[in-house]
């Protein structure tokens, strides 16, 4: 198979990449995505660079790097989004109403690109139908998807071999062109039915008799929903809109998941090839089941070692802006406003909206009252923890904070303006002027004391207390600090053995 190509801004190749893992999800509706794992030694990949990926030798398209997680010396985990994501780099003007043919409106949306990377190609939607799209600062891609919702049976298709890339809007096929069979190319098949959006009757004052039934009301029973119809519509237009809506929701939504094998390269048969947008026949004759549903998504788990293995998702679910955009990793999620004279929309009754608004206001008022009850300057806040009869408590009041416990541990630098206590045990006490200008106390106990850089200890000397004529007797200089902390020295007699003079022993704090 062809290796992924790292591309520069003008789509010239920078390098071939050798990933150890590569997977991709190709969707009919934007966005298609891919992920790859690059081992150590591969070129460094950055966000917003482009990478073209392949299935065997066929290109799956050019993708833009949306995120990179690098484990240095080990690997790079790269997430990619299909190149149509560049339309998220531009927005529509505020309060813009675009009216005209589908072609003219989508051309205007593409004109908002700062750098034109996409041009319009084939448009199968007839120019005779007039549409109106209202936007206000929406992402251009979001606006394009909203426009696609206004026309049924069409899909977006991309050609990235041109410069600029070409965006086509083509009619989706109405007859199956590929097939899955358990005995041929399907390993497993699961089919899910969802009746959450099933509707067999719509109700509106614009309709004759106030309601209209769909073609499956006898099969599923009456499932009624309100229908909002343009107040300026004629009765015939209202009936047509109701019929279109009922035709869309007349049956439960079907989702088919198939673990399949693409055999087209071996057989050369188009029926063995799967692409997004194709109508696929799932034939299970052993179970008496045959369904025709559109291929909405293809997931290739291992494009490196098993590119022919694919998980298909076939579905009839109606596209919505929220559903389509759920895979787009962007902060902006506002739904584009759509105005279309032939569109059918279900909206909430105005009275229901007012009721909801009143409930929200009431909830907000309750929250305000609750907040007022929490007074951050309360008279007293007390926290208690107890275990095995031992209680630790923190009591906070406007005047003081009291902490009671057998042991209190302060882990980190602690700044104290005034510290009082019966017993204070300190490993290191820095009484320098910058930290503690004055140190007072009744009792202090030190194992080691240093004063002005010199070690201080308790010393004692025998000295003459009274007498004359001892100047010639041997003496020693004693250094000490006076009561003001100033260094002083004094000479004392040290040898009085030959004199019968009165002596005494003095004790002092100093150094020898």
PDB file of N, CA and C in Angstrom, residues 61 486 489:
ATOM      1  N   UNK A  61      -8.153  10.696   0.788  1.00  0.00           N
ATOM      2  CA  UNK A  61      -8.286  12.138   0.886  1.00  0.00           C
ATOM      3  C   UNK A  61      -7.145  12.784   1.645  1.00  0.00           C
ATOM      4  N   UNK A 486      26.323  44.646  73.042  1.00  0.00           N
ATOM      5  CA  UNK A 486      27.597  45.126  72.502  1.00  0.00           C
ATOM      6  C   UNK A 486      28.737  44.243  73.005  1.00  0.00           C
ATOM      7  N   UNK A 489      35.200  43.248  76.714  1.00  0.00           N
ATOM      8  CA  UNK A 489      36.266  42.345  77.199  1.00  0.00           C
ATOM      9  C   UNK A 489      36.808  42.892  78.518  1.00  0.00           C
TER      10      UNK A 489
END
